Coordinates of C-alpha atoms in Angstrom, one line a residue:
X202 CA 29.1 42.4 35.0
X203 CA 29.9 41.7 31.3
X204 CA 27.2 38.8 31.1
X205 CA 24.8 41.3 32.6
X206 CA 25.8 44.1 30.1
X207 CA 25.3 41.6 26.7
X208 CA 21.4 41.0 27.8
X209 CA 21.1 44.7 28.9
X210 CA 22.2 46.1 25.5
X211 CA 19.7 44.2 23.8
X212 CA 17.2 45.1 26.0
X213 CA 17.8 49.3 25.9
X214 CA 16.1 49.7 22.7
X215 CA 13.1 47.9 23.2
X216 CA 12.6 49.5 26.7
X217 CA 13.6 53.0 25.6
X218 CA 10.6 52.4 22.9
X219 CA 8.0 52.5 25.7
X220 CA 8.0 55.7 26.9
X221 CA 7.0 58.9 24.6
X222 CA 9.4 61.8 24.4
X223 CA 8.3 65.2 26.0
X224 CA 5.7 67.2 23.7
X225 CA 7.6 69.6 21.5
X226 CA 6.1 73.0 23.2
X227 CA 7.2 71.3 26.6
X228 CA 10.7 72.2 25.3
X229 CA 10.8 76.1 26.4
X230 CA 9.3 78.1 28.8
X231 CA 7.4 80.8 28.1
X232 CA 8.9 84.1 27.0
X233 CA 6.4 86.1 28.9
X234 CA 7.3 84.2 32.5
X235 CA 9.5 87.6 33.9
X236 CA 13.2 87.0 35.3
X237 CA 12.7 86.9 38.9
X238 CA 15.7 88.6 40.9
X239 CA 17.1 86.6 43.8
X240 CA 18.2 88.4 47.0
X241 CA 20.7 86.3 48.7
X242 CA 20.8 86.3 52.6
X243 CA 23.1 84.3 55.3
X244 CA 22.0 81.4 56.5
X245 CA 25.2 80.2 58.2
X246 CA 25.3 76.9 59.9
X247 CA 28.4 75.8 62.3
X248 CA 29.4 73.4 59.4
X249 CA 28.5 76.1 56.6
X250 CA 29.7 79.0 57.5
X251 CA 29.2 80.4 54.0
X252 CA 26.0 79.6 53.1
X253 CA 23.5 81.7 51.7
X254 CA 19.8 81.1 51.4
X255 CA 16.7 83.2 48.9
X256 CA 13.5 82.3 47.5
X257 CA 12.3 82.0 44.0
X258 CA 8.8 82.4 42.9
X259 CA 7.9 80.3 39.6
X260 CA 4.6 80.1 38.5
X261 CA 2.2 77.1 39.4
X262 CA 1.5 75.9 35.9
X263 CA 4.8 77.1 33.8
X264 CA 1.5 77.1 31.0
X265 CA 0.0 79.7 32.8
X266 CA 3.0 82.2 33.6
X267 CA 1.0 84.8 34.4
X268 CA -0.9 82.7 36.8
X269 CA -0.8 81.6 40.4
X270 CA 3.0 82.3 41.8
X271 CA 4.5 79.5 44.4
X272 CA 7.7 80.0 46.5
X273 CA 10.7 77.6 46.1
X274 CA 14.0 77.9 48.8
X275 CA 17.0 78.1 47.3
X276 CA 20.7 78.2 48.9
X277 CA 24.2 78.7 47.8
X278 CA 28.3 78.4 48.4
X279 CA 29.4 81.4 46.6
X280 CA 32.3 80.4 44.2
X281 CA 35.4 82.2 45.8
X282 CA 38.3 81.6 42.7
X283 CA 38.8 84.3 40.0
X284 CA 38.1 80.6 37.2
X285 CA 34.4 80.6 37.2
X286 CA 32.1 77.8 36.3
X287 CA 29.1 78.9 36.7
X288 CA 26.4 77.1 38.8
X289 CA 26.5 73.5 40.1
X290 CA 22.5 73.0 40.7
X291 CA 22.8 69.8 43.3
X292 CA 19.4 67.5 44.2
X293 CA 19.9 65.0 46.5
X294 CA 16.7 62.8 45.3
X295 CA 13.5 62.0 46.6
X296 CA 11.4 63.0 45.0
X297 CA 10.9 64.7 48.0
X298 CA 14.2 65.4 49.5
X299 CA 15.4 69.1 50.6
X300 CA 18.9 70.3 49.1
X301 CA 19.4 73.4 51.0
X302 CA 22.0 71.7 53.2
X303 CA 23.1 69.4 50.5
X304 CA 25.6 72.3 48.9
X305 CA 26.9 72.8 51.8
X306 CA 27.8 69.5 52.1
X307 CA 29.1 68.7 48.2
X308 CA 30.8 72.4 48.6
X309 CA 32.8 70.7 51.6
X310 CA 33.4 67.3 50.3
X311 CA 34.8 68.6 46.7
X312 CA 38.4 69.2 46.2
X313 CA 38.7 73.0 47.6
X314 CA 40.4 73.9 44.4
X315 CA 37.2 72.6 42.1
X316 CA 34.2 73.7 44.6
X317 CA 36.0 77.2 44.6
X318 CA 35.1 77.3 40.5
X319 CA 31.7 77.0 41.0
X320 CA 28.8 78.4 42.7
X321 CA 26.8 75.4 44.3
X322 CA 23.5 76.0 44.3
X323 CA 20.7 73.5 46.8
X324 CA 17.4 74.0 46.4
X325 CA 13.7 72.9 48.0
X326 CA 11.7 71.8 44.9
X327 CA 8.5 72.8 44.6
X328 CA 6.4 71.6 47.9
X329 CA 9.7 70.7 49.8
X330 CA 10.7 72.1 52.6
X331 CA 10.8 75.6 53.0
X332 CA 9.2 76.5 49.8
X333 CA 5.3 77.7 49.8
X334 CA 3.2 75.8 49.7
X335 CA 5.1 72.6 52.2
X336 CA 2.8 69.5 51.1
X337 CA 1.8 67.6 54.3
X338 CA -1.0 65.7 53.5
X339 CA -1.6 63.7 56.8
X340 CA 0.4 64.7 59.4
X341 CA 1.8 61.7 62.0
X342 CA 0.6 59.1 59.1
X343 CA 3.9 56.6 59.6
X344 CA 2.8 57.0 63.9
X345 CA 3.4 54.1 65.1
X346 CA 1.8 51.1 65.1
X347 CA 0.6 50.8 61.9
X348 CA -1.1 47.5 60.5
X349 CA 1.5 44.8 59.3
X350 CA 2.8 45.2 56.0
X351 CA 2.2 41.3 55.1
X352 CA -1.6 41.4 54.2
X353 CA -2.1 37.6 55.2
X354 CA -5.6 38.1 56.2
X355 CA -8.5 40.1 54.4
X356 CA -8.8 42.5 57.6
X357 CA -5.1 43.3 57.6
X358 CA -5.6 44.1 54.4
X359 CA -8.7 46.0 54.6
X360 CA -6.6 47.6 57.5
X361 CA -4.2 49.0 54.8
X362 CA -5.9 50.1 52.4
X363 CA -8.5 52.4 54.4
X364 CA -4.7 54.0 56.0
X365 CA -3.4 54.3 51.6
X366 CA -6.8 55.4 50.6
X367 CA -7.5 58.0 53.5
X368 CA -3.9 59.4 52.7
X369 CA -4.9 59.8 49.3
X370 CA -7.9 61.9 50.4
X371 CA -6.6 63.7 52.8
X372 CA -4.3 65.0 49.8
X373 CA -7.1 65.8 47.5
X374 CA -8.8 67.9 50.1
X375 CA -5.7 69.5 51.1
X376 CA -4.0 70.4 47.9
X377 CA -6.5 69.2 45.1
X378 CA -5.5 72.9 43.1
X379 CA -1.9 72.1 43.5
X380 CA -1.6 68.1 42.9
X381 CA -1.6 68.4 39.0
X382 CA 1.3 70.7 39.2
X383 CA 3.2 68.4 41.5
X384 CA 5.4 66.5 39.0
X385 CA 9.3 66.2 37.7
X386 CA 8.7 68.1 34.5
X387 CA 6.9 71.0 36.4
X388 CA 9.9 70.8 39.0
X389 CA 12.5 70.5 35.9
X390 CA 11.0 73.5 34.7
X391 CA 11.7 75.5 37.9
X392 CA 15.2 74.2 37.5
X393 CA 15.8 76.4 34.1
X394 CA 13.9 79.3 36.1
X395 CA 16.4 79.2 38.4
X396 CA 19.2 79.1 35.7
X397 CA 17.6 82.3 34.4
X398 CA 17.3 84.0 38.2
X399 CA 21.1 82.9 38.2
X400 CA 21.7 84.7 35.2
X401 CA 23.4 81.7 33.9
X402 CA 23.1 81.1 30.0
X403 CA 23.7 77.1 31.4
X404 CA 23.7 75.0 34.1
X405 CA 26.2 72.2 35.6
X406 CA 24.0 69.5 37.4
X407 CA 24.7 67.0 40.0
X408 CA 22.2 64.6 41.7
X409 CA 21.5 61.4 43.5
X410 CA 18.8 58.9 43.1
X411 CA 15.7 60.3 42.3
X412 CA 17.9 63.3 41.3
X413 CA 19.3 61.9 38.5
X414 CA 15.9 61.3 36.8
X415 CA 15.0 64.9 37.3
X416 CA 18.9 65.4 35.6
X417 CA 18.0 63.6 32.5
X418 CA 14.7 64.9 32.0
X419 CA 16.0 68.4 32.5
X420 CA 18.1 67.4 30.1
X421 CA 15.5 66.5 27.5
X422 CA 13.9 69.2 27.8
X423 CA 16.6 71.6 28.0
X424 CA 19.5 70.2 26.4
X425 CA 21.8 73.5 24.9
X426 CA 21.3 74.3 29.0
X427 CA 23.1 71.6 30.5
X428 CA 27.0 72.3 30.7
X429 CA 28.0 69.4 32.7
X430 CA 25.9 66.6 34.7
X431 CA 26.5 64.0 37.4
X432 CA 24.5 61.5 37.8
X433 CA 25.0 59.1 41.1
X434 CA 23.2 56.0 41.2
X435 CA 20.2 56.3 38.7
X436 CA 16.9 55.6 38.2
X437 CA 15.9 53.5 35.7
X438 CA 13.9 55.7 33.3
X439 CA 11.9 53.0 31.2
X440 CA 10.5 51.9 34.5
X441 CA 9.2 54.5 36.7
X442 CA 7.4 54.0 39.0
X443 CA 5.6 51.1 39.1
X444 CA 8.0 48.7 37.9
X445 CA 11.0 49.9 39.5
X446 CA 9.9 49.4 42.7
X447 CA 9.1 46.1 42.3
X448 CA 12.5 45.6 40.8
X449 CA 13.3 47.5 44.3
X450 CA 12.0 44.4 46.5
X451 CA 14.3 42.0 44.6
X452 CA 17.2 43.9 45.2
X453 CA 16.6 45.2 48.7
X454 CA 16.0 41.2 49.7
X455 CA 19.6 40.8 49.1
X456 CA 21.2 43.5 51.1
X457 CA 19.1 42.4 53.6
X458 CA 20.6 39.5 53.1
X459 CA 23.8 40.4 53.0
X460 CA 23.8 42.1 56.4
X461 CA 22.6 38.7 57.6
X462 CA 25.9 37.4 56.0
X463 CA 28.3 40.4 57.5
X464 CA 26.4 39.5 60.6
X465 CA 27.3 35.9 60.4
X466 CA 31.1 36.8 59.9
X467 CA 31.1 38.8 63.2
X468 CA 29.7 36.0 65.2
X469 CA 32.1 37.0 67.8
X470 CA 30.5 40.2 68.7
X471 CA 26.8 39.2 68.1
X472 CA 26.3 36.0 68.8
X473 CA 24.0 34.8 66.3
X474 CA 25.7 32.3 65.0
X475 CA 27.7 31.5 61.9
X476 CA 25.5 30.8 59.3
X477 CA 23.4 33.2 57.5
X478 CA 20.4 31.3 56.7
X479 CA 19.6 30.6 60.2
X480 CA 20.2 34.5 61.4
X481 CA 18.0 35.7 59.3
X482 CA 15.1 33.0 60.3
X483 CA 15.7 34.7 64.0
X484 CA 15.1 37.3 62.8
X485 CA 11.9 36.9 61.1
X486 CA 10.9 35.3 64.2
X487 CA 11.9 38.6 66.0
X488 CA 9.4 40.4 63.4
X489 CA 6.8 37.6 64.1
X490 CA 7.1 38.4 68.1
X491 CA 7.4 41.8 67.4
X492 CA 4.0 41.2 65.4
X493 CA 2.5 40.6 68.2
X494 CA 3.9 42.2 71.0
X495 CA 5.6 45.9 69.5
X496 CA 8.8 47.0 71.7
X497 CA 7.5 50.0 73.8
X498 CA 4.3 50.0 72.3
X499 CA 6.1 51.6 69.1
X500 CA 8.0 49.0 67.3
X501 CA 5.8 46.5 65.3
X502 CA 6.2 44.6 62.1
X503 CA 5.9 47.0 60.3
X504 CA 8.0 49.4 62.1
X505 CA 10.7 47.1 62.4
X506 CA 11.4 46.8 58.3
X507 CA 11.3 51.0 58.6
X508 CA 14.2 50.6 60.8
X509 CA 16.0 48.0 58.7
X510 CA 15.5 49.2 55.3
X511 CA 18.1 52.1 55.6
X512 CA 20.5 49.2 56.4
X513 CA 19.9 49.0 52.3
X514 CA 21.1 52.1 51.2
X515 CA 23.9 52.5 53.4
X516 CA 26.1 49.5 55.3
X517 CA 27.5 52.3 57.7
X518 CA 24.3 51.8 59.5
X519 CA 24.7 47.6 59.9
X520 CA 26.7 47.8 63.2
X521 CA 23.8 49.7 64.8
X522 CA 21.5 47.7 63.4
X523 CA 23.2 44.5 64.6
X524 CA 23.6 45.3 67.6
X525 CA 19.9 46.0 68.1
X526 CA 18.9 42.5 66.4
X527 CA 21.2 41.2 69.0
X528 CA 20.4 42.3 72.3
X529 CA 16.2 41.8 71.3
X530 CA 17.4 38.1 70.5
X531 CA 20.3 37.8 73.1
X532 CA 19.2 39.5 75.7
X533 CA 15.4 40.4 75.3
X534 CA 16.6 43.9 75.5
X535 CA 14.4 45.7 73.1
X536 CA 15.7 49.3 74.0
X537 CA 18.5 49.3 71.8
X538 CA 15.6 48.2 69.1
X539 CA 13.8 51.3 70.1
X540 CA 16.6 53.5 69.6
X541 CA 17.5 52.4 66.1
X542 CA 13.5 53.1 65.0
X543 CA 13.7 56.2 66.4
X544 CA 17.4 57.0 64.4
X545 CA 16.4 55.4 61.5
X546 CA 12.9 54.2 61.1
X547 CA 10.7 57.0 62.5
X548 CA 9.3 60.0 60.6
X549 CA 8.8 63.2 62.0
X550 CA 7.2 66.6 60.3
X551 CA 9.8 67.2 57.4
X552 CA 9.7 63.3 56.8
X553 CA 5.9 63.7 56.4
X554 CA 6.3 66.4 54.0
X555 CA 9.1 64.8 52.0
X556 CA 6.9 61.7 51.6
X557 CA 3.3 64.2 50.7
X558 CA 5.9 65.8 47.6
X559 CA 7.1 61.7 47.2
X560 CA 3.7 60.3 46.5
X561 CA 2.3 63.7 45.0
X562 CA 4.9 63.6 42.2
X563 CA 5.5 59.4 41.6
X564 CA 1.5 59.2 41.1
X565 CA 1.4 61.9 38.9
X566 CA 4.5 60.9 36.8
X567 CA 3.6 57.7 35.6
X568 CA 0.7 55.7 35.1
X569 CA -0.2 53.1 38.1
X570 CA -3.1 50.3 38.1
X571 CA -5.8 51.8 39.4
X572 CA -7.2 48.0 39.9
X573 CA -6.2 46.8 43.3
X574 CA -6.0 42.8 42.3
X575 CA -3.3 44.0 40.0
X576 CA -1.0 45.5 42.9
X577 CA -2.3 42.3 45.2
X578 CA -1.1 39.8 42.4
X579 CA 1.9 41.1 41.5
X580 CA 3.0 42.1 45.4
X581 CA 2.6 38.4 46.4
X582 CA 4.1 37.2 43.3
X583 CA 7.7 38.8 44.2
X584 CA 6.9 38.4 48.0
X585 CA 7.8 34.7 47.1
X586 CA 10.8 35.7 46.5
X587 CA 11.8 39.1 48.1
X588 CA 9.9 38.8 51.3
X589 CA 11.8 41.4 53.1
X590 CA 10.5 44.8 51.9
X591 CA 7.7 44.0 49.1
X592 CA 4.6 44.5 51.1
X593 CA 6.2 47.3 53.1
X594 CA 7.2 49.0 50.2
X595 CA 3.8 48.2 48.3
X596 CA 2.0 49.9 50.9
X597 CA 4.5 52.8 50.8
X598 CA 3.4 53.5 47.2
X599 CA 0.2 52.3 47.7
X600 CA -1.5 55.5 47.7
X601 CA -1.3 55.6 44.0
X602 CA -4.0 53.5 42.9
X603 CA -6.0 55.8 44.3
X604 CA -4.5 59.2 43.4
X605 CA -7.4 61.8 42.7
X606 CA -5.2 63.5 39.8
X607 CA -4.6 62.1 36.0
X608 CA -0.7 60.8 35.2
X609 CA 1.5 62.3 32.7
X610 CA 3.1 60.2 30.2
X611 CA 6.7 59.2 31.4
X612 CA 9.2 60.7 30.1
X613 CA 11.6 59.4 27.6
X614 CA 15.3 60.8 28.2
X615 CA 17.0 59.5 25.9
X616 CA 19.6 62.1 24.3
X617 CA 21.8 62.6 21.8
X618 CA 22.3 66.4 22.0
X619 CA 24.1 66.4 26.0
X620 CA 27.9 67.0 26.3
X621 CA 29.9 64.0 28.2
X622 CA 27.5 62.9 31.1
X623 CA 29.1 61.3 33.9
X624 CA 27.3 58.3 35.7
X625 CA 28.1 56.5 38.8
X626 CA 26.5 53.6 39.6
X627 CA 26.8 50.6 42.0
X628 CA 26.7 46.8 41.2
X629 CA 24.4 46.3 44.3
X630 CA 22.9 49.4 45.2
X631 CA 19.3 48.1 46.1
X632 CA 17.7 51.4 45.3
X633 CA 18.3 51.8 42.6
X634 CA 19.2 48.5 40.9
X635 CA 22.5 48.4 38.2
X636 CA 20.4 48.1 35.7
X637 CA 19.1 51.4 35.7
X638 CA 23.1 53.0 35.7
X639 CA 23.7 50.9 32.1
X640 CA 20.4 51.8 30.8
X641 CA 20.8 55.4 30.9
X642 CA 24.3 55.5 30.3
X643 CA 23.4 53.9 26.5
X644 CA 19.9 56.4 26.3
X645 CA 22.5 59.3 27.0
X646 CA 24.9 59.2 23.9
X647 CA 28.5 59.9 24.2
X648 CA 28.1 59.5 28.6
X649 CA 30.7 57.9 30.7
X650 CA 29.7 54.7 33.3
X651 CA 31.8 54.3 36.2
X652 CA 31.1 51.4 38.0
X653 CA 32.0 51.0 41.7
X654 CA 32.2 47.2 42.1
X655 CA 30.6 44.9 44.6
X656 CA 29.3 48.2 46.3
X657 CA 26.0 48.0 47.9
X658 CA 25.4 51.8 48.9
X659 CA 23.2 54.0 47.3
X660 CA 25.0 57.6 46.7
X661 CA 28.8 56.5 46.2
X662 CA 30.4 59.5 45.3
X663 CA 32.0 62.3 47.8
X664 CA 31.4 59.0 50.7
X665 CA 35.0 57.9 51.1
X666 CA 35.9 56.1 48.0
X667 CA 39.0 57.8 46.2
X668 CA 38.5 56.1 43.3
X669 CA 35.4 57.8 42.7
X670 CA 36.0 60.9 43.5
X671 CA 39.0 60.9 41.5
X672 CA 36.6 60.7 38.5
X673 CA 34.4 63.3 40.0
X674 CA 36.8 65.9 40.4
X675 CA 38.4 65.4 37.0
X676 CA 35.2 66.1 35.7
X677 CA 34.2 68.7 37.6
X678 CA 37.8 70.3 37.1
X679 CA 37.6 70.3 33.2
X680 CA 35.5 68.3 31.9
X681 CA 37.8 65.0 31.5
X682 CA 35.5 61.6 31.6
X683 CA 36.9 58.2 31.5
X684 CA 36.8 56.0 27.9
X685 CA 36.9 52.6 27.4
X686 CA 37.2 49.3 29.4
X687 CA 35.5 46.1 29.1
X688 CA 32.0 45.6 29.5
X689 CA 29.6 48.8 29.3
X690 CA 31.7 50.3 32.2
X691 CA 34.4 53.0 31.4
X692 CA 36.0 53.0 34.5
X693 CA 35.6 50.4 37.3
X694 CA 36.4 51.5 41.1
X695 CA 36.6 49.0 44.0
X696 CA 34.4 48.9 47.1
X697 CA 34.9 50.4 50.2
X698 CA 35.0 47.1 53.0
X699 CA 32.0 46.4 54.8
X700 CA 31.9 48.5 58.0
X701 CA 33.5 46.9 61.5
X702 CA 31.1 46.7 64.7
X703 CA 30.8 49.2 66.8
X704 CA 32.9 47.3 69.2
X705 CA 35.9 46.8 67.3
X706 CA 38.5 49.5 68.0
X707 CA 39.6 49.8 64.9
X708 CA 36.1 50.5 63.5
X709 CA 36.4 53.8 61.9
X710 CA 32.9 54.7 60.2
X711 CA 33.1 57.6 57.3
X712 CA 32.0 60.6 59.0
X713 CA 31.3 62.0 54.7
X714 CA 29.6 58.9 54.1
X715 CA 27.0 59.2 57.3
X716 CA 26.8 62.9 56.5
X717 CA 25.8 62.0 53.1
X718 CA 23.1 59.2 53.8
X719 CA 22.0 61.5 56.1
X720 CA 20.8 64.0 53.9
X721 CA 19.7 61.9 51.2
X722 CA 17.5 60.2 53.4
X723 CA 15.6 56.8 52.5
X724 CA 12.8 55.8 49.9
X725 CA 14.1 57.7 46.8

């Protein structure tokens, strides 16, 4: 880790110079917008009982206040202690991902004495979820079986890019008025019009993945706003979007490869032998078959990385997806394949949505090359290397080089005007790489880095590990942050172990940590 930190800090400044900051009228909104009123209803689930739901309309273009009004969903756990915090805004990343439910959950998981201080706020943001309008450019558009990912003939990849570029379409016909509103900073500025609906002079902040990007560049834009922030496992900000998810291929390879290695030391319940190398050749082999023959007609190349991919941002998932690799190679049982697609690797309507509002604001972030050889050069050139997800992920993103609205300029976060920012980050997390947790913890001046070592998961805090939460709580509590250590890390927690299979009786999965990876779903 300290090796790694020495040729990242020399690297922050020069990376930190390629973005440009925010346009100076992009810092306030617009006096004339009106303070909307929220009207809170109950929305009770069996696992929130307290939970509270309203909509907010904002307007369309924030430039334009008195202009076309849209509808974002917005929940809440009322604070129930006489210390108040204010609100604890919590995103659970994306871009795309719905955090109605989230603040039921982070409510839940806190320390009862801490959640009571605050009121936690979820919300849909804009085009998510129950907010109006719900992107869904191309319904059924991950059906199964879809082309294989590995262009290694001209049709297949003729194949893939008439799916991308008809997806593309299909979103400028559908939503052509909406697209160039469909972006973080539009989204960052419904954030501070729900601070005002809140009636809260600032906000506290916690989000995962994508949601710490949206964190920082609310932050940037809004910094006398932001009271306290969280920020678990982060996006690197000099690199979005293009290049971070290449950087995402490298990255995902080894987790993939490190389930092949878990798999290996559990030989006696799967029965694939002992050495890594060799398990995961059967099981490109079982992609090959699988190539050729899909399980039940659903479950194709293609497929199949959907289905192992969330093995990457979560390990609680590897004894499921073990047990599947086994009995197709074992056994020739593909059923227990076809359950863990349709668990893990199928999409159904709000995945199509989520992923409309993903592509909608990552190709309208950033700039992306709109030359295809470009994306077909530098796909194969990491393919080389990371052959597990690139070409799945590639065409994932794909839709980009052909997206009918202009890109912003990203956005450059760095800060010197936050309070203490807390960061938690993962050595491994395959999501989003370490790199990106040490880059923004030097762009953010005077924020905190811990580090959860060895840990491969992506979204490590309120999952099981003490450690963190320890830190989260404190901060949360009263604003303490930890100071100091070696390295760029302030505070260093271990890993969790690796999970046990499912047919070990001492296997005990965290029920937090499924809950949580549940709801911050896959891709972002």
């Amino acid at each position: 880790m300290k090796k790694r930190a020495a040729a990242l800090s020399g690297a922050v400044a020069v990376l930190a110079g390629m973005v440009t900051a925010v346009p100076a009228d992009a810092n306030a909104r617009s006096a004339a917008a009106p303070v909307a009123k929220l009207a809170w209803k109950k929305c009770a689930t069996s696992d929130y009982p307290t939970l509270q739901c309203a909509s907010l309309k904002v307007p369309l273009d924030h430039d334009n206040p008195q202009g076309r009004k849209i509808t974002i969903a917005l929940s809440r756990i009322p604070h129930t202690a006489k210390k108040y915090q204010g609100p604890l805004l919590v995103n659970p990343g994306g871009p795309g991902g719905s955090g109605i439910t989230l603040a039921g959950f982070v409510a839940s998981s806190l320390p009862k004495e801490v959640a009571a201080q605050y009121d936690v706020i979820g919300f849909d943001p804009r085009g998510v979820g129950a907010g109006k309008p719900a992107l869904d450019c191309k319904p059924d558009y991950f059906s199964p079986v879809r082309p294989d990912s590995v262009p290694t003939t001209p049709k297949t990849e003729q194949a893939n890019l008439n799916r991308v570029r008809a997806f593309a379409k299909a979103c400028a016909t559908k939503y052509r008025d909406v697209l160039p509103y469909i972006d973080t900073i539009s989204a960052v500025k419904d954030m501070d019009a729900i601070r005002e609906a809140l009636g809260a002079r600032q906000i506290n902040y916690f989000g995962y993945s994508y949601g710490t990007y949206l964190g920082a560049v609310y932050g940037k834009l809004f910094p006398n706003r932001v009271r306290r922030a969280v920020l678990d496992s982060v996006v690197d900000p000099t690199g979005v979007w293009y290049d971070d998810n290449l950087r995402q291929d490298y990255a995902f390879n080894d987790r993939h490869r490190a389930l092949m290695a878990w798999i290996a030391k559990n030989d006696k319940t799967y029965k694939l032998g002992t050495d890594p190398e060799k398990i995961e050749a059967k099981w490109y082999a079982m992609r090959s078959a699988l190539a050729k023959k899909p399980a039940d007609g659903k479950v194709g190349a293609s497929e199949l990385e959907d289905t192992f991919l969330p093995g990457g941002y979560y390990n609680g998932y590897w004894p499921f997806l073990a047990d599947a690799f086994a009995s197709y190679v074992n056994t020739k049982d593909d059923d227990p394949l076809v359950e863990a697609y349709e668990n893990f690797g199928a999409v159904d309507a709000e995945g199509d949505n989520g992923y409309s509002v993903y592509a909608a604001v990552q190709c309208r972030d950033a700039p992306w090359p709109r030359d295809w050889g470009t994306w077909r050069d530098d796909n194969w050139e990491v393919y080389e290397k990371a052959p597990f997800m690139t070409w799945n992920n590639a065409w994932y993103n794909a839709p980009c080089a052909f997206w009918p609205t202009k890109s912003l300029t990203p956005v450059d976060v760095s800060n010197t005007a936050l309070p203490p920012v807390l960061i938690f980050q993962a050595t491994e997390d395959a999501a989003t790489p370490y790199e990106g947790g040490v880059i923004t913890h030097h762009l953010l001046r005077g924020s905190s880095l811990v580090v959860e070592e060895g840990g491969g998961n992506h979204g490590i805090t309120l999952s099981g590990n003490a450690c963190l939460d320890k830190h989260l709580g404190a901060y949360l509590s009263d604003g303490t942050v930890p100071r100091g250590g070696d390295g760029e890390a302030d505070a260093v927690c271990e890993k969790q172990p690796d999970p046990k299979p499912l047919s070990d009786e001492s296997a005990s999965p965290s029920s937090r940590g499924s809950t949580l990876h549940g709801l911050l779903g896959f891709r972002g």
